[in-house]
């Protein structure tokens, strides 16, 4: 054991959701002993540190869902947090545009969803879109004023500083290898020793389903990693984008489509596509892990998903390997963009939970376990929603977290 110390709460995973949860626990239980374990040598190394930096509004999500509620409330609490702690951010708004007549009813549906989610969205004519984004070509659009941008790595680092000030213990380079249960305690065996805790919170992102299974919980879904690749506008072409420009998403496809995002540092990123990653933490086309890939390819649900979205999936693969194809997608939004105007930049990997019937888990998934809570699906907009997810997890834990059946969702 770790000096025979028993922690009240141990969080597995030092991404933005795990850190937000630890910070919220520290606020609610100032006397509690709190531990955060992260297997990497830096905080927020995966989904948090490789995303687009968007403070999402919540317009895309089903009214009443966790995503819709947490994202809408999170867009406010994230901005307030950044203001309070002097973290550079900007509430710049975004436009979502229809470029074909077939997309116009989809744009109307999205507008109605924005209204249902309590957002101050506004319909735009093509001329009105041009007032926001002069280089865009479209038939109509929606303006979403509450969308913003921030560097989530800096947000996560501030969470770390607050946890440390609260007296929480944070350990990098500490990978959970085995989980054992006693009558009212859990032992986390790691590469850096064993830690005993009364309550475990699994926020392991790309590894969350594996951590759940180590704990004896079947989340009824498997993480399938999708890599999203980005290009970046060369500096002399950044003038083409003033803020954020999104297409109307295909409602039959679970990703938003390539879009333009002005980052908080002034650069402009274009993307992402969405392709199967051959490694759970594979940020390059050549990254490969036999175990990770075999788990996906032997999971019947993946083939159901692939068959359902075969046409779009092929287009995504083509965009991954063909810069010309990627640029053609960008030209649907801004016709002036040319191949020489964009250069490759970072990629991210989305931890997407896939159910056995071949359907994607389309909401945040919180699974209770023995003396535990497992966050088994928290892709975008989890960074925007991190403070709200943390509050929800803490609210779901009773005043007696050492008891086995005290978690409700």
PDB file of N, CA, C and O in Angstrom, residues 201-260:
ATOM      1  N   UNK A 201     -13.380   6.866  -9.354  1.00  0.00           N
ATOM      2  CA  UNK A 201     -14.065   7.503 -10.488  1.00  0.00           C
ATOM      3  C   UNK A 201     -13.188   7.319 -11.709  1.00  0.00           C
ATOM      4  O   UNK A 201     -12.050   7.783 -11.765  1.00  0.00           O
ATOM      5  N   UNK A 202     -13.720   6.609 -12.684  1.00  0.00           N
ATOM      6  CA  UNK A 202     -12.996   6.251 -13.902  1.00  0.00           C
ATOM      7  C   UNK A 202     -13.266   7.309 -14.969  1.00  0.00           C
ATOM      8  O   UNK A 202     -14.360   7.398 -15.511  1.00  0.00           O
ATOM      9  N   UNK A 203     -12.258   8.113 -15.255  1.00  0.00           N
ATOM     10  CA  UNK A 203     -12.330   9.132 -16.307  1.00  0.00           C
ATOM     11  C   UNK A 203     -11.191   8.900 -17.304  1.00  0.00           C
ATOM     12  O   UNK A 203     -10.490   9.830 -17.698  1.00  0.00           O
ATOM     13  N   UNK A 204     -11.017   7.639 -17.694  1.00  0.00           N
ATOM     14  CA  UNK A 204      -9.834   7.251 -18.465  1.00  0.00           C
ATOM     15  C   UNK A 204      -9.989   7.429 -19.972  1.00  0.00           C
ATOM     16  O   UNK A 204      -9.102   7.015 -20.726  1.00  0.00           O
ATOM     17  N   UNK A 205     -11.080   8.012 -20.431  1.00  0.00           N
ATOM     18  CA  UNK A 205     -11.201   8.371 -21.832  1.00  0.00           C
ATOM     19  C   UNK A 205     -11.042   7.205 -22.783  1.00  0.00           C
ATOM     20  O   UNK A 205     -11.875   6.292 -22.818  1.00  0.00           O
ATOM     21  N   UNK A 206      -9.973   7.202 -23.554  1.00  0.00           N
ATOM     22  CA  UNK A 206      -9.733   6.156 -24.548  1.00  0.00           C
ATOM     23  C   UNK A 206      -9.556   4.781 -23.930  1.00  0.00           C
ATOM     24  O   UNK A 206      -9.683   3.768 -24.614  1.00  0.00           O
ATOM     25  N   UNK A 207      -9.277   4.725 -22.635  1.00  0.00           N
ATOM     26  CA  UNK A 207      -9.115   3.444 -21.934  1.00  0.00           C
ATOM     27  C   UNK A 207     -10.253   3.189 -20.940  1.00  0.00           C
ATOM     28  O   UNK A 207     -10.175   2.250 -20.147  1.00  0.00           O
ATOM     29  N   UNK A 208     -11.315   3.965 -20.990  1.00  0.00           N
ATOM     30  CA  UNK A 208     -12.342   3.914 -19.952  1.00  0.00           C
ATOM     31  C   UNK A 208     -13.071   2.579 -19.893  1.00  0.00           C
ATOM     32  O   UNK A 208     -13.393   2.084 -18.798  1.00  0.00           O
ATOM     33  N   UNK A 209     -13.346   1.961 -21.041  1.00  0.00           N
ATOM     34  CA  UNK A 209     -14.038   0.673 -21.006  1.00  0.00           C
ATOM     35  C   UNK A 209     -13.149  -0.415 -20.400  1.00  0.00           C
ATOM     36  O   UNK A 209     -13.628  -1.307 -19.684  1.00  0.00           O
ATOM     37  N   UNK A 210     -11.836  -0.328 -20.656  1.00  0.00           N
ATOM     38  CA  UNK A 210     -10.913  -1.308 -20.089  1.00  0.00           C
ATOM     39  C   UNK A 210     -10.791  -1.143 -18.572  1.00  0.00           C
ATOM     40  O   UNK A 210     -10.739  -2.134 -17.844  1.00  0.00           O
ATOM     41  N   UNK A 211     -10.749   0.088 -18.106  1.00  0.00           N
ATOM     42  CA  UNK A 211     -10.696   0.319 -16.664  1.00  0.00           C
ATOM     43  C   UNK A 211     -11.989  -0.184 -16.012  1.00  0.00           C
ATOM     44  O   UNK A 211     -11.958  -0.799 -14.935  1.00  0.00           O
ATOM     45  N   UNK A 212     -13.117   0.047 -16.659  1.00  0.00           N
ATOM     46  CA  UNK A 212     -14.394  -0.444 -16.116  1.00  0.00           C
ATOM     47  C   UNK A 212     -14.363  -1.966 -15.978  1.00  0.00           C
ATOM     48  O   UNK A 212     -14.777  -2.518 -14.952  1.00  0.00           O
ATOM     49  N   UNK A 213     -13.857  -2.644 -17.000  1.00  0.00           N
ATOM     50  CA  UNK A 213     -13.814  -4.110 -16.948  1.00  0.00           C
ATOM     51  C   UNK A 213     -12.829  -4.607 -15.893  1.00  0.00           C
ATOM     52  O   UNK A 213     -13.076  -5.632 -15.240  1.00  0.00           O
ATOM     53  N   UNK A 214     -11.717  -3.897 -15.707  1.00  0.00           N
ATOM     54  CA  UNK A 214     -10.794  -4.270 -14.635  1.00  0.00           C
ATOM     55  C   UNK A 214     -11.490  -4.180 -13.277  1.00  0.00           C
ATOM     56  O   UNK A 214     -11.145  -4.893 -12.334  1.00  0.00           O
ATOM     57  N   UNK A 215     -12.467  -3.289 -13.199  1.00  0.00           N
ATOM     58  CA  UNK A 215     -13.201  -3.086 -11.950  1.00  0.00           C
ATOM     59  C   UNK A 215     -14.385  -4.037 -11.818  1.00  0.00           C
ATOM     60  O   UNK A 215     -15.112  -3.986 -10.831  1.00  0.00           O
ATOM     61  N   UNK A 216     -14.598  -4.889 -12.845  1.00  0.00           N
ATOM     62  CA  UNK A 216     -15.694  -5.843 -12.788  1.00  0.00           C
ATOM     63  C   UNK A 216     -17.004  -5.315 -13.326  1.00  0.00           C
ATOM     64  O   UNK A 216     -18.072  -5.890 -13.081  1.00  0.00           O
ATOM     65  N   UNK A 217     -16.961  -4.242 -14.100  1.00  0.00           N
ATOM     66  CA  UNK A 217     -18.168  -3.622 -14.656  1.00  0.00           C
ATOM     67  C   UNK A 217     -18.148  -3.752 -16.167  1.00  0.00           C
ATOM     68  O   UNK A 217     -17.142  -3.454 -16.816  1.00  0.00           O
ATOM     69  N   UNK A 218     -19.267  -4.200 -16.740  1.00  0.00           N
ATOM     70  CA  UNK A 218     -19.427  -4.239 -18.192  1.00  0.00           C
ATOM     71  C   UNK A 218     -20.202  -2.995 -18.612  1.00  0.00           C
ATOM     72  O   UNK A 218     -21.392  -2.872 -18.313  1.00  0.00           O
ATOM     73  N   UNK A 219     -19.567  -2.058 -19.299  1.00  0.00           N
ATOM     74  CA  UNK A 219     -20.258  -0.818 -19.672  1.00  0.00           C
ATOM     75  C   UNK A 219     -21.262  -0.994 -20.809  1.00  0.00           C
ATOM     76  O   UNK A 219     -21.914  -0.017 -21.207  1.00  0.00           O
ATOM     77  N   UNK A 220     -21.373  -2.222 -21.342  1.00  0.00           N
ATOM     78  CA  UNK A 220     -22.306  -2.504 -22.439  1.00  0.00           C
ATOM     79  C   UNK A 220     -21.954  -1.701 -23.692  1.00  0.00           C
ATOM     80  O   UNK A 220     -22.823  -1.393 -24.514  1.00  0.00           O
ATOM     81  N   UNK A 221     -20.691  -1.359 -23.813  1.00  0.00           N
ATOM     82  CA  UNK A 221     -20.206  -0.637 -24.989  1.00  0.00           C
ATOM     83  C   UNK A 221     -18.693  -0.752 -25.011  1.00  0.00           C
ATOM     84  O   UNK A 221     -18.056  -0.989 -23.981  1.00  0.00           O
ATOM     85  N   UNK A 222     -18.122  -0.615 -26.202  1.00  0.00           N
ATOM     86  CA  UNK A 222     -16.665  -0.679 -26.362  1.00  0.00           C
ATOM     87  C   UNK A 222     -16.187   0.621 -26.993  1.00  0.00           C
ATOM     88  O   UNK A 222     -16.855   1.180 -27.885  1.00  0.00           O
ATOM     89  N   UNK A 223     -15.048   1.104 -26.523  1.00  0.00           N
ATOM     90  CA  UNK A 223     -14.456   2.292 -27.125  1.00  0.00           C
ATOM     91  C   UNK A 223     -13.859   1.938 -28.483  1.00  0.00           C
ATOM     92  O   UNK A 223     -13.046   1.024 -28.602  1.00  0.00           O
ATOM     93  N   UNK A 224     -14.286   2.667 -29.504  1.00  0.00           N
ATOM     94  CA  UNK A 224     -13.706   2.562 -30.842  1.00  0.00           C
ATOM     95  C   UNK A 224     -13.042   3.911 -31.148  1.00  0.00           C
ATOM     96  O   UNK A 224     -13.693   4.953 -31.081  1.00  0.00           O
ATOM     97  N   UNK A 225     -11.740   3.923 -31.430  1.00  0.00           N
ATOM     98  CA  UNK A 225     -11.039   5.194 -31.637  1.00  0.00           C
ATOM     99  C   UNK A 225     -11.163   5.691 -33.075  1.00  0.00           C
ATOM    100  O   UNK A 225     -10.891   4.954 -34.031  1.00  0.00           O
ATOM    101  N   UNK A 226     -11.567   6.930 -33.223  1.00  0.00           N
ATOM    102  CA  UNK A 226     -11.623   7.569 -34.542  1.00  0.00           C
ATOM    103  C   UNK A 226     -10.657   8.741 -34.551  1.00  0.00           C
ATOM    104  O   UNK A 226     -10.740   9.632 -33.705  1.00  0.00           O
ATOM    105  N   UNK A 227      -9.728   8.700 -35.509  1.00  0.00           N
ATOM    106  CA  UNK A 227      -8.757   9.786 -35.626  1.00  0.00           C
ATOM    107  C   UNK A 227      -9.340  10.903 -36.481  1.00  0.00           C
ATOM    108  O   UNK A 227      -9.911  10.664 -37.549  1.00  0.00           O
ATOM    109  N   UNK A 228      -9.183  12.114 -36.009  1.00  0.00           N
ATOM    110  CA  UNK A 228      -9.590  13.292 -36.776  1.00  0.00           C
ATOM    111  C   UNK A 228      -8.356  14.077 -37.172  1.00  0.00           C
ATOM    112  O   UNK A 228      -7.587  14.525 -36.321  1.00  0.00           O
ATOM    113  N   UNK A 229      -8.140  14.225 -38.478  1.00  0.00           N
ATOM    114  CA  UNK A 229      -6.931  14.885 -38.984  1.00  0.00           C
ATOM    115  C   UNK A 229      -7.254  16.319 -39.417  1.00  0.00           C
ATOM    116  O   UNK A 229      -8.323  16.580 -39.976  1.00  0.00           O
ATOM    117  N   UNK A 230      -6.332  17.208 -39.142  1.00  0.00           N
ATOM    118  CA  UNK A 230      -6.528  18.632 -39.439  1.00  0.00           C
ATOM    119  C   UNK A 230      -5.466  19.149 -40.397  1.00  0.00           C
ATOM    120  O   UNK A 230      -4.328  18.683 -40.410  1.00  0.00           O
ATOM    121  N   UNK A 231      -5.878  20.151 -41.167  1.00  0.00           N
ATOM    122  CA  UNK A 231      -4.941  21.014 -41.882  1.00  0.00           C
ATOM    123  C   UNK A 231      -5.012  22.392 -41.238  1.00  0.00           C
ATOM    124  O   UNK A 231      -5.928  22.700 -40.467  1.00  0.00           O
ATOM    125  N   UNK A 232      -4.028  23.214 -41.575  1.00  0.00           N
ATOM    126  CA  UNK A 232      -3.964  24.572 -41.045  1.00  0.00           C
ATOM    127  C   UNK A 232      -3.746  25.537 -42.200  1.00  0.00           C
ATOM    128  O   UNK A 232      -2.941  25.273 -43.105  1.00  0.00           O
ATOM    129  N   UNK A 233      -4.474  26.643 -42.192  1.00  0.00           N
ATOM    130  CA  UNK A 233      -4.247  27.664 -43.207  1.00  0.00           C
ATOM    131  C   UNK A 233      -2.865  28.284 -43.013  1.00  0.00           C
ATOM    132  O   UNK A 233      -2.460  28.570 -41.882  1.00  0.00           O
ATOM    133  N   UNK A 234      -2.148  28.497 -44.097  1.00  0.00           N
ATOM    134  CA  UNK A 234      -0.869  29.196 -43.997  1.00  0.00           C
ATOM    135  C   UNK A 234      -1.151  30.628 -43.529  1.00  0.00           C
ATOM    136  O   UNK A 234      -2.241  31.174 -43.760  1.00  0.00           O
ATOM    137  N   UNK A 235      -0.207  31.242 -42.818  1.00  0.00           N
ATOM    138  CA  UNK A 235      -0.490  32.546 -42.192  1.00  0.00           C
ATOM    139  C   UNK A 235      -1.053  33.597 -43.146  1.00  0.00           C
ATOM    140  O   UNK A 235      -1.951  34.358 -42.771  1.00  0.00           O
ATOM    141  N   UNK A 236      -0.555  33.636 -44.376  1.00  0.00           N
ATOM    142  CA  UNK A 236      -1.012  34.684 -45.295  1.00  0.00           C
ATOM    143  C   UNK A 236      -2.443  34.449 -45.794  1.00  0.00           C
ATOM    144  O   UNK A 236      -3.018  35.323 -46.462  1.00  0.00           O
ATOM    145  N   UNK A 237      -3.045  33.304 -45.461  1.00  0.00           N
ATOM    146  CA  UNK A 237      -4.424  33.026 -45.872  1.00  0.00           C
ATOM    147  C   UNK A 237      -5.408  33.018 -44.694  1.00  0.00           C
ATOM    148  O   UNK A 237      -6.586  32.709 -44.866  1.00  0.00           O
ATOM    149  N   UNK A 238      -4.922  33.356 -43.517  1.00  0.00           N
ATOM    150  CA  UNK A 238      -5.803  33.339 -42.347  1.00  0.00           C
ATOM    151  C   UNK A 238      -6.942  34.352 -42.448  1.00  0.00           C
ATOM    152  O   UNK A 238      -7.968  34.213 -41.781  1.00  0.00           O
ATOM    153  N   UNK A 239      -6.743  35.374 -43.288  1.00  0.00           N
ATOM    154  CA  UNK A 239      -7.780  36.385 -43.444  1.00  0.00           C
ATOM    155  C   UNK A 239      -9.084  35.803 -44.003  1.00  0.00           C
ATOM    156  O   UNK A 239     -10.153  36.431 -43.902  1.00  0.00           O
ATOM    157  N   UNK A 240      -9.013  34.611 -44.581  1.00  0.00           N
ATOM    158  CA  UNK A 240     -10.208  33.995 -45.162  1.00  0.00           C
ATOM    159  C   UNK A 240     -11.241  33.605 -44.103  1.00  0.00           C
ATOM    160  O   UNK A 240     -12.423  33.415 -44.435  1.00  0.00           O
ATOM    161  N   UNK A 241     -10.823  33.477 -42.862  1.00  0.00           N
ATOM    162  CA  UNK A 241     -11.712  33.013 -41.789  1.00  0.00           C
ATOM    163  C   UNK A 241     -11.635  33.994 -40.626  1.00  0.00           C
ATOM    164  O   UNK A 241     -10.572  34.231 -40.077  1.00  0.00           O
ATOM    165  N   UNK A 242     -12.791  34.523 -40.250  1.00  0.00           N
ATOM    166  CA  UNK A 242     -12.828  35.457 -39.127  1.00  0.00           C
ATOM    167  C   UNK A 242     -13.103  34.757 -37.806  1.00  0.00           C
ATOM    168  O   UNK A 242     -12.626  35.172 -36.763  1.00  0.00           O
ATOM    169  N   UNK A 243     -13.917  33.687 -37.839  1.00  0.00           N
ATOM    170  CA  UNK A 243     -14.287  32.994 -36.615  1.00  0.00           C
ATOM    171  C   UNK A 243     -14.366  31.506 -36.809  1.00  0.00           C
ATOM    172  O   UNK A 243     -13.373  30.849 -37.096  1.00  0.00           O
ATOM    173  N   UNK A 244     -15.575  30.957 -36.688  1.00  0.00           N
ATOM    174  CA  UNK A 244     -15.806  29.525 -36.849  1.00  0.00           C
ATOM    175  C   UNK A 244     -16.864  29.322 -37.930  1.00  0.00           C
ATOM    176  O   UNK A 244     -17.924  29.958 -37.898  1.00  0.00           O
ATOM    177  N   UNK A 245     -16.560  28.420 -38.867  1.00  0.00           N
ATOM    178  CA  UNK A 245     -17.453  28.159 -39.995  1.00  0.00           C
ATOM    179  C   UNK A 245     -17.704  26.662 -40.074  1.00  0.00           C
ATOM    180  O   UNK A 245     -16.766  25.878 -40.261  1.00  0.00           O
ATOM    181  N   UNK A 246     -18.960  26.252 -39.916  1.00  0.00           N
ATOM    182  CA  UNK A 246     -19.335  24.842 -39.909  1.00  0.00           C
ATOM    183  C   UNK A 246     -20.339  24.557 -41.018  1.00  0.00           C
ATOM    184  O   UNK A 246     -21.200  25.398 -41.308  1.00  0.00           O
ATOM    185  N   UNK A 247     -20.296  23.364 -41.591  1.00  0.00           N
ATOM    186  CA  UNK A 247     -21.342  22.957 -42.522  1.00  0.00           C
ATOM    187  C   UNK A 247     -22.553  22.433 -41.743  1.00  0.00           C
ATOM    188  O   UNK A 247     -22.475  22.151 -40.548  1.00  0.00           O
ATOM    189  N   UNK A 248     -23.678  22.293 -42.427  1.00  0.00           N
ATOM    190  CA  UNK A 248     -24.811  21.579 -41.831  1.00  0.00           C
ATOM    191  C   UNK A 248     -24.402  20.111 -41.733  1.00  0.00           C
ATOM    192  O   UNK A 248     -24.027  19.494 -42.731  1.00  0.00           O
ATOM    193  N   UNK A 249     -24.446  19.514 -40.555  1.00  0.00           N
ATOM    194  CA  UNK A 249     -24.027  18.111 -40.441  1.00  0.00           C
ATOM    195  C   UNK A 249     -25.017  17.169 -41.096  1.00  0.00           C
ATOM    196  O   UNK A 249     -26.225  17.437 -41.136  1.00  0.00           O
ATOM    197  N   UNK A 250     -24.497  16.078 -41.617  1.00  0.00           N
ATOM    198  CA  UNK A 250     -25.331  15.022 -42.164  1.00  0.00           C
ATOM    199  C   UNK A 250     -25.979  14.277 -40.994  1.00  0.00           C
ATOM    200  O   UNK A 250     -25.264  13.656 -40.202  1.00  0.00           O
ATOM    201  N   UNK A 251     -27.310  14.322 -40.840  1.00  0.00           N
ATOM    202  CA  UNK A 251     -27.928  13.696 -39.665  1.00  0.00           C
ATOM    203  C   UNK A 251     -27.766  12.189 -39.622  1.00  0.00           C
ATOM    204  O   UNK A 251     -27.921  11.574 -38.561  1.00  0.00           O
ATOM    205  N   UNK A 252     -27.434  11.573 -40.772  1.00  0.00           N
ATOM    206  CA  UNK A 252     -27.254  10.122 -40.815  1.00  0.00           C
ATOM    207  C   UNK A 252     -25.834   9.707 -40.464  1.00  0.00           C
ATOM    208  O   UNK A 252     -25.549   8.519 -40.328  1.00  0.00           O
ATOM    209  N   UNK A 253     -24.933  10.699 -40.309  1.00  0.00           N
ATOM    210  CA  UNK A 253     -23.530  10.404 -40.044  1.00  0.00           C
ATOM    211  C   UNK A 253     -23.149  11.023 -38.706  1.00  0.00           C
ATOM    212  O   UNK A 253     -23.524  12.174 -38.423  1.00  0.00           O
ATOM    213  N   UNK A 254     -22.426  10.306 -37.842  1.00  0.00           N
ATOM    214  CA  UNK A 254     -22.238  10.763 -36.461  1.00  0.00           C
ATOM    215  C   UNK A 254     -21.154  11.811 -36.245  1.00  0.00           C
ATOM    216  O   UNK A 254     -20.812  12.090 -35.104  1.00  0.00           O
ATOM    217  N   UNK A 255     -20.608  12.398 -37.316  1.00  0.00           N
ATOM    218  CA  UNK A 255     -19.581  13.414 -37.147  1.00  0.00           C
ATOM    219  C   UNK A 255     -20.023  14.698 -37.852  1.00  0.00           C
ATOM    220  O   UNK A 255     -20.892  14.669 -38.734  1.00  0.00           O
ATOM    221  N   UNK A 256     -19.402  15.818 -37.486  1.00  0.00           N
ATOM    222  CA  UNK A 256     -19.903  17.116 -37.924  1.00  0.00           C
ATOM    223  C   UNK A 256     -19.457  17.525 -39.315  1.00  0.00           C
ATOM    224  O   UNK A 256     -20.025  18.439 -39.905  1.00  0.00           O
ATOM    225  N   UNK A 257     -18.458  16.882 -39.872  1.00  0.00           N
ATOM    226  CA  UNK A 257     -17.931  17.296 -41.163  1.00  0.00           C
ATOM    227  C   UNK A 257     -16.801  18.304 -40.991  1.00  0.00           C
ATOM    228  O   UNK A 257     -16.649  18.929 -39.934  1.00  0.00           O
ATOM    229  N   UNK A 258     -15.983  18.459 -42.020  1.00  0.00           N
ATOM    230  CA  UNK A 258     -14.842  19.366 -41.924  1.00  0.00           C
ATOM    231  C   UNK A 258     -15.321  20.804 -41.819  1.00  0.00           C
ATOM    232  O   UNK A 258     -16.309  21.204 -42.423  1.00  0.00           O
ATOM    233  N   UNK A 259     -14.620  21.581 -40.998  1.00  0.00           N
ATOM    234  CA  UNK A 259     -15.010  22.962 -40.762  1.00  0.00           C
ATOM    235  C   UNK A 259     -13.768  23.793 -40.479  1.00  0.00           C
ATOM    236  O   UNK A 259     -12.659  23.261 -40.331  1.00  0.00           O
ATOM    237  N   UNK A 260     -13.949  25.091 -40.406  1.00  0.00           N
ATOM    238  CA  UNK A 260     -12.854  26.020 -40.131  1.00  0.00           C
ATOM    239  C   UNK A 260     -12.985  26.549 -38.702  1.00  0.00           C
ATOM    240  O   UNK A 260     -14.069  26.965 -38.292  1.00  0.00           O
TER     241      UNK A 260
END
